[in-house]
mmCIF file of C-alpha atoms in Angstrom:
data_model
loop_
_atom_site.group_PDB
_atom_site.id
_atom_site.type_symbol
_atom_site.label_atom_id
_atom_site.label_comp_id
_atom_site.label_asym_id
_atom_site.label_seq_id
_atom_site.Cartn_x
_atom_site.Cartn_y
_atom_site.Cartn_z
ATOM 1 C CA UNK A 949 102.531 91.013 83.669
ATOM 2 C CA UNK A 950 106.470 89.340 83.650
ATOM 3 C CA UNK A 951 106.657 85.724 83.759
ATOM 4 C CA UNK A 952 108.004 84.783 87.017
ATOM 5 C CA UNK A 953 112.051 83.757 87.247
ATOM 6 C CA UNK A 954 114.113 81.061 88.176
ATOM 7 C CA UNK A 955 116.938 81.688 90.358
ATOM 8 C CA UNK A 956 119.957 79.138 88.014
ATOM 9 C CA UNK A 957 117.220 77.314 86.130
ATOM 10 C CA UNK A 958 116.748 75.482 89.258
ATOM 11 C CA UNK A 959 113.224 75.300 88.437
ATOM 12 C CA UNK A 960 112.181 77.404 91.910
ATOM 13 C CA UNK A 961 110.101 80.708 91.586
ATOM 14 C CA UNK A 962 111.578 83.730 92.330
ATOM 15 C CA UNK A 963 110.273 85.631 95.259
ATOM 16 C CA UNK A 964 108.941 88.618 95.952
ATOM 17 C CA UNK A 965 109.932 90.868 99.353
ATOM 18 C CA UNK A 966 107.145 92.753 100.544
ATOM 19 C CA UNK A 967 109.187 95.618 102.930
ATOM 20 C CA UNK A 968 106.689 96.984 105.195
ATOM 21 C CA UNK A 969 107.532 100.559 106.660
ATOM 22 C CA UNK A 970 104.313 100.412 109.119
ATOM 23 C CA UNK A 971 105.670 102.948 111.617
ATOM 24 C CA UNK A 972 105.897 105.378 108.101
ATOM 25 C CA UNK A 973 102.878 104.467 106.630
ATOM 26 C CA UNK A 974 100.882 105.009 110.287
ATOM 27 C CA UNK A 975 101.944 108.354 110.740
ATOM 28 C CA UNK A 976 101.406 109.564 106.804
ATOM 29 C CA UNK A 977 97.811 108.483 107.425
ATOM 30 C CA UNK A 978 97.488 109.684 110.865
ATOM 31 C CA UNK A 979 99.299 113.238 110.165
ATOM 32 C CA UNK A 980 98.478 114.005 106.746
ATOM 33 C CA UNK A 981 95.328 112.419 105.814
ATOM 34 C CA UNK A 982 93.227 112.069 108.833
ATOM 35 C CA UNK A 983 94.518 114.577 111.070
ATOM 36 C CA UNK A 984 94.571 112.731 113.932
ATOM 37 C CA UNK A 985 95.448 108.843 115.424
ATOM 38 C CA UNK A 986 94.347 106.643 112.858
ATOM 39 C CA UNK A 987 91.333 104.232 114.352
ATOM 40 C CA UNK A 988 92.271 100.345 114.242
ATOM 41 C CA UNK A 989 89.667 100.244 111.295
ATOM 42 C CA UNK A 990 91.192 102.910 109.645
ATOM 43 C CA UNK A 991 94.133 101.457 109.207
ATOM 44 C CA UNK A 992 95.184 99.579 106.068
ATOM 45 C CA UNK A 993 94.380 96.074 106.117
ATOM 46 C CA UNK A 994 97.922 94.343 105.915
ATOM 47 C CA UNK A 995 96.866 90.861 104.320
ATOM 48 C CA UNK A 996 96.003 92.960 101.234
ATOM 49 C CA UNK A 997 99.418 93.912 100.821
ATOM 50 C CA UNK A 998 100.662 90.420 100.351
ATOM 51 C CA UNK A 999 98.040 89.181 98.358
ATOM 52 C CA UNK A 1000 98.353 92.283 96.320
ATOM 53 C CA UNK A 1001 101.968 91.561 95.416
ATOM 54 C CA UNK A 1002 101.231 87.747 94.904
ATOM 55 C CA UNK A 1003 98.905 88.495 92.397
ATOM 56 C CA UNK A 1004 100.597 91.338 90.876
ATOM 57 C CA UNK A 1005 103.401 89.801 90.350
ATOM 58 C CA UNK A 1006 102.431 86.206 89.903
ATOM 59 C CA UNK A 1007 105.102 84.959 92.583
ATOM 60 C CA UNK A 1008 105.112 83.886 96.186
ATOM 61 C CA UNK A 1009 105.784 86.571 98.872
ATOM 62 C CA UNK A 1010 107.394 86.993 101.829
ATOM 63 C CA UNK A 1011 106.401 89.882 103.731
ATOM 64 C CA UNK A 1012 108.802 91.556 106.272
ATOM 65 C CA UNK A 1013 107.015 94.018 108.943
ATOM 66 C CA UNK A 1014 109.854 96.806 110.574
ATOM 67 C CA UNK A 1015 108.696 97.768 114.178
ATOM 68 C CA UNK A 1016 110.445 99.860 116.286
ATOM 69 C CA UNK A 1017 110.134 97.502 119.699
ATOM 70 C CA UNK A 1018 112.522 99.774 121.129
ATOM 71 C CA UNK A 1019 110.512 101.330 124.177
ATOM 72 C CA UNK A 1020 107.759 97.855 124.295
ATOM 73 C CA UNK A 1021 107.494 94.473 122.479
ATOM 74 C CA UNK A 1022 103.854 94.983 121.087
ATOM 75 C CA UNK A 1023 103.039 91.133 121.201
ATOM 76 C CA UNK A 1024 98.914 91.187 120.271
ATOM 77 C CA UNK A 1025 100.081 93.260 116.997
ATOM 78 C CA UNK A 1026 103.355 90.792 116.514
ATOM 79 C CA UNK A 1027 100.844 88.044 117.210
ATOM 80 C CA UNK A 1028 98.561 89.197 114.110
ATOM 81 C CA UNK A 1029 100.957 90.478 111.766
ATOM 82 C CA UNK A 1030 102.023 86.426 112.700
ATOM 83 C CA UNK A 1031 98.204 85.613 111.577
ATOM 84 C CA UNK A 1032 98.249 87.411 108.474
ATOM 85 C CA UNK A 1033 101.435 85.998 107.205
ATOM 86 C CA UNK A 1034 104.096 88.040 107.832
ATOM 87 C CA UNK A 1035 107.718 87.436 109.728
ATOM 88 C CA UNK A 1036 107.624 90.673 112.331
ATOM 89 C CA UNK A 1037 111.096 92.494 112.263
ATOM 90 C CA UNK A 1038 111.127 94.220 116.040
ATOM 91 C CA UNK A 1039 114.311 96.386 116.392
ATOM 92 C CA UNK A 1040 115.540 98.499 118.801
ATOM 93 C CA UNK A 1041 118.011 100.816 119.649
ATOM 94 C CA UNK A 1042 119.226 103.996 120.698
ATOM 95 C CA UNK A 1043 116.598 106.955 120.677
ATOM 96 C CA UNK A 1044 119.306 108.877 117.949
ATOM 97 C CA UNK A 1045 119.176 106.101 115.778
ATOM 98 C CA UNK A 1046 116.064 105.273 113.348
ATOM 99 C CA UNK A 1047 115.832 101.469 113.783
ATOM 100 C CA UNK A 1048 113.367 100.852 111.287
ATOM 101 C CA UNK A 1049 114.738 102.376 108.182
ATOM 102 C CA UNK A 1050 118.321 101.149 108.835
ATOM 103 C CA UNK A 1051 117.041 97.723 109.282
ATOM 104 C CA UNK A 1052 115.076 98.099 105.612
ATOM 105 C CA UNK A 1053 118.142 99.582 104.489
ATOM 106 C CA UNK A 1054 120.440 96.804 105.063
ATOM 107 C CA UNK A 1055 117.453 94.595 103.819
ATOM 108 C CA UNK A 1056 117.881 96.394 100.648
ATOM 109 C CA UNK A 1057 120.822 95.882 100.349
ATOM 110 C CA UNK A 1058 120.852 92.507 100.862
ATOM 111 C CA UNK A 1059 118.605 91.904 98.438
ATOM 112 C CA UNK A 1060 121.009 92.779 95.561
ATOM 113 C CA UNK A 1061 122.502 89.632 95.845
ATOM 114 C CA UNK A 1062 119.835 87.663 95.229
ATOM 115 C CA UNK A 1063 117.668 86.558 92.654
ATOM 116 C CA UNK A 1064 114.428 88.490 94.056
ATOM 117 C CA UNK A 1065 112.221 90.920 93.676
ATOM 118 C CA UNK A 1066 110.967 93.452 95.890
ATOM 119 C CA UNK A 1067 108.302 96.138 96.948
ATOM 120 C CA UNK A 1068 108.385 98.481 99.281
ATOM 121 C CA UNK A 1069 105.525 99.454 102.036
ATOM 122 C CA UNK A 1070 106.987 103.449 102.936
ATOM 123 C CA UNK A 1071 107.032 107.002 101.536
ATOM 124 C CA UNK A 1072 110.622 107.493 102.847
ATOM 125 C CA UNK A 1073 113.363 108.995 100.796
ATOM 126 C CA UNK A 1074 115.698 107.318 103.258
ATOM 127 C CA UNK A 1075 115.778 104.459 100.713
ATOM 128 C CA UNK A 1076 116.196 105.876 97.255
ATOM 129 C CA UNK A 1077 119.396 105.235 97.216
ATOM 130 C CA UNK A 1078 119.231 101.083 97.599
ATOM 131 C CA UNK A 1079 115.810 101.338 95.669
ATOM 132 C CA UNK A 1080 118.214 102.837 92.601
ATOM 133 C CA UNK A 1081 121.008 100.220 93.268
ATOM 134 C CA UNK A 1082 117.765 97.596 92.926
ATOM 135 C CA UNK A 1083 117.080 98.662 89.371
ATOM 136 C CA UNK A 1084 120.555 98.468 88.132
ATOM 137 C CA UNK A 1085 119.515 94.805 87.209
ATOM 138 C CA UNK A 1086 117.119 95.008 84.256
ATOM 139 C CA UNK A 1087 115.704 91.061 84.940
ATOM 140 C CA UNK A 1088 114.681 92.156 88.765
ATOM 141 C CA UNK A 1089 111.183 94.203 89.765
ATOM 142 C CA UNK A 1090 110.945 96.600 91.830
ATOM 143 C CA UNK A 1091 108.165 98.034 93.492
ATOM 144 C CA UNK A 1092 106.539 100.879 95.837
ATOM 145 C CA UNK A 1093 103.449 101.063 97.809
ATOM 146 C CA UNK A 1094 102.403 103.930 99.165
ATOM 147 C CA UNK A 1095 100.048 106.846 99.634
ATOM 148 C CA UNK A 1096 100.935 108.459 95.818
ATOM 149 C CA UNK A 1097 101.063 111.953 96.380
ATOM 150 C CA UNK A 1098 102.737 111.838 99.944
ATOM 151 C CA UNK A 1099 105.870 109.620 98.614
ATOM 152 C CA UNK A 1100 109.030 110.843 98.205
ATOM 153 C CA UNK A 1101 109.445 112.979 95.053
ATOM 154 C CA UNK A 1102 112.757 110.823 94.249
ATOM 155 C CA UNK A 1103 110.568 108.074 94.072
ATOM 156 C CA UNK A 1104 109.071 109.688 91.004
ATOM 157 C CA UNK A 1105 112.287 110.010 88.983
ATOM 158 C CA UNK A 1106 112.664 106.374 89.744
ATOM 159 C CA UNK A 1107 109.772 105.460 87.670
ATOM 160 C CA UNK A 1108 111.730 106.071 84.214
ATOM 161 C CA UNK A 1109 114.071 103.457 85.442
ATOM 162 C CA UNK A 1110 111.477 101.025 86.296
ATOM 163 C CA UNK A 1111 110.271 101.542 89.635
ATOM 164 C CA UNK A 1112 106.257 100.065 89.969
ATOM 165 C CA UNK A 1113 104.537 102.287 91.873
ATOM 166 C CA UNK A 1114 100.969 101.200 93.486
ATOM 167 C CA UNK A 1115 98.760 103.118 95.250
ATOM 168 C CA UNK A 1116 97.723 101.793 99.075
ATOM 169 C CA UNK A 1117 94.432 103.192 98.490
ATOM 170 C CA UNK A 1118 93.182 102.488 94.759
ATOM 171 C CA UNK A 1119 95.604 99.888 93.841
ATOM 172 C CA UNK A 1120 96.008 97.902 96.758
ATOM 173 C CA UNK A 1121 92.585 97.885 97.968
ATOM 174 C CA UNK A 1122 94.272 98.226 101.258
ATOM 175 C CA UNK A 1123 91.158 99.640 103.245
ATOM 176 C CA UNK A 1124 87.590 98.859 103.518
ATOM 177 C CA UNK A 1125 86.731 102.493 103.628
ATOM 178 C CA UNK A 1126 87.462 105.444 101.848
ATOM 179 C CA UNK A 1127 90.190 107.873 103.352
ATOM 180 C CA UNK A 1128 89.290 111.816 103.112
ATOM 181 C CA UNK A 1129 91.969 112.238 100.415
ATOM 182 C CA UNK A 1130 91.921 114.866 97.120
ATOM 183 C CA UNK A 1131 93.844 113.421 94.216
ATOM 184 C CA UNK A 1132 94.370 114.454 91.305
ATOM 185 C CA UNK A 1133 92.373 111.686 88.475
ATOM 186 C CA UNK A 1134 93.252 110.601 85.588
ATOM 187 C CA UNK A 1135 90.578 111.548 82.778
ATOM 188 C CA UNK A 1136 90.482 108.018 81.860
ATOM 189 C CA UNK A 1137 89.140 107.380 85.244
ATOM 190 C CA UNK A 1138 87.405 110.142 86.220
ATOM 191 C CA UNK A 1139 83.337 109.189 87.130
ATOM 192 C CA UNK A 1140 81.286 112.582 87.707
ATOM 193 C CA UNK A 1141 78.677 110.303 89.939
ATOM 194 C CA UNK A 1142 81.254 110.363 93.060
ATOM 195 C CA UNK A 1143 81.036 114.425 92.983
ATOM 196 C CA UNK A 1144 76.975 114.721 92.683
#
């Protein structure tokens, strides 16, 4: 695990950006791993995400959470993303335009000026392109969450220039059951007791 930085020897850690894609990670769950509208207690639980990437990464976090509030201002969900420590980011805008990933976009983008570190909560190959610009500085980490084999395949390709990738499921710990999901395991980890 990397030391954490300081931003001009200012003594301050460096901070981590936890980008949360929820409308992307929802419907990856609902469509292609459940079949059907996710359950509220099958859906990931969000906390884990930050105190994944604290402890990960050894750094404070600040997690970011895109809605699109363009239609309704979901205030009980706003009110526990609140709860669980993270700023809500509702958007809206036209029904042409896809709020969400143009706000985590420009996010992106304004993270390359500044001495952080960031991981991103989607599967979306709408953001390879500031993800790449990311790891054009060596000194900064960059992550991905996500569901691994449902991910972008540009995403993979990132991985030789230092993109983390973490698994929502087995990495993250982000549910407190197990999803109906067939992955391909890693000898190494490979236990013959979960298939008799």
């Amino acid at each position: 695990m990397a030391a954490a930085k300081t931003p001009d020897g200012d003594g301050s850690e460096v901070l981590t950006y936890l980008l949360v894609d929820g409308e992307n990670i929802d419907a990856t769950l609902g469509t292609s791993i459940l079949g059907r509208r996710p359950q509220p207690d099958e859906r990931p639980r969000w906390d884990r995400l930050i105190a994944f990437a604290r402890e990960a990464w050894d750094q404070d976090v600040k997690g970011l959470f895109f809605l699109n509030a363009s239609t309704t201002m979901p205030m009980s969900f706003i009110q526990a993303l609140n709860a669980l420590g993270f700023q809500p980011v509702p958007l809206s805008g036209d029904s042409d335009v896809k709020v969400v990933d143009v706000a985590i976009q420009r996010t992106l983008r304004a993270i390359k000026d500044r001495d952080a570190d960031v991981m991103l909560v989607s599967h979306d190959g709408d953001f390879l392109e500031e993800v790449e610009a990311l790891l054009e500085d060596d000194d900064r980490r960059v992550g991905l969450m996500a569901f691994r084999e449902f991910r972008n395949s540009g995403f993979t390709a990132l991985e030789a220039d230092g993109l983390e990738s973490f698994d929502l499921e087995y990495d993250v710990k982000a549910f407190t059951s197990a999803l109906p999901r067939i992955r391909v395991i890693p000898i190494e980890q490979f236990d013959p007791a979960q298939f008799l």
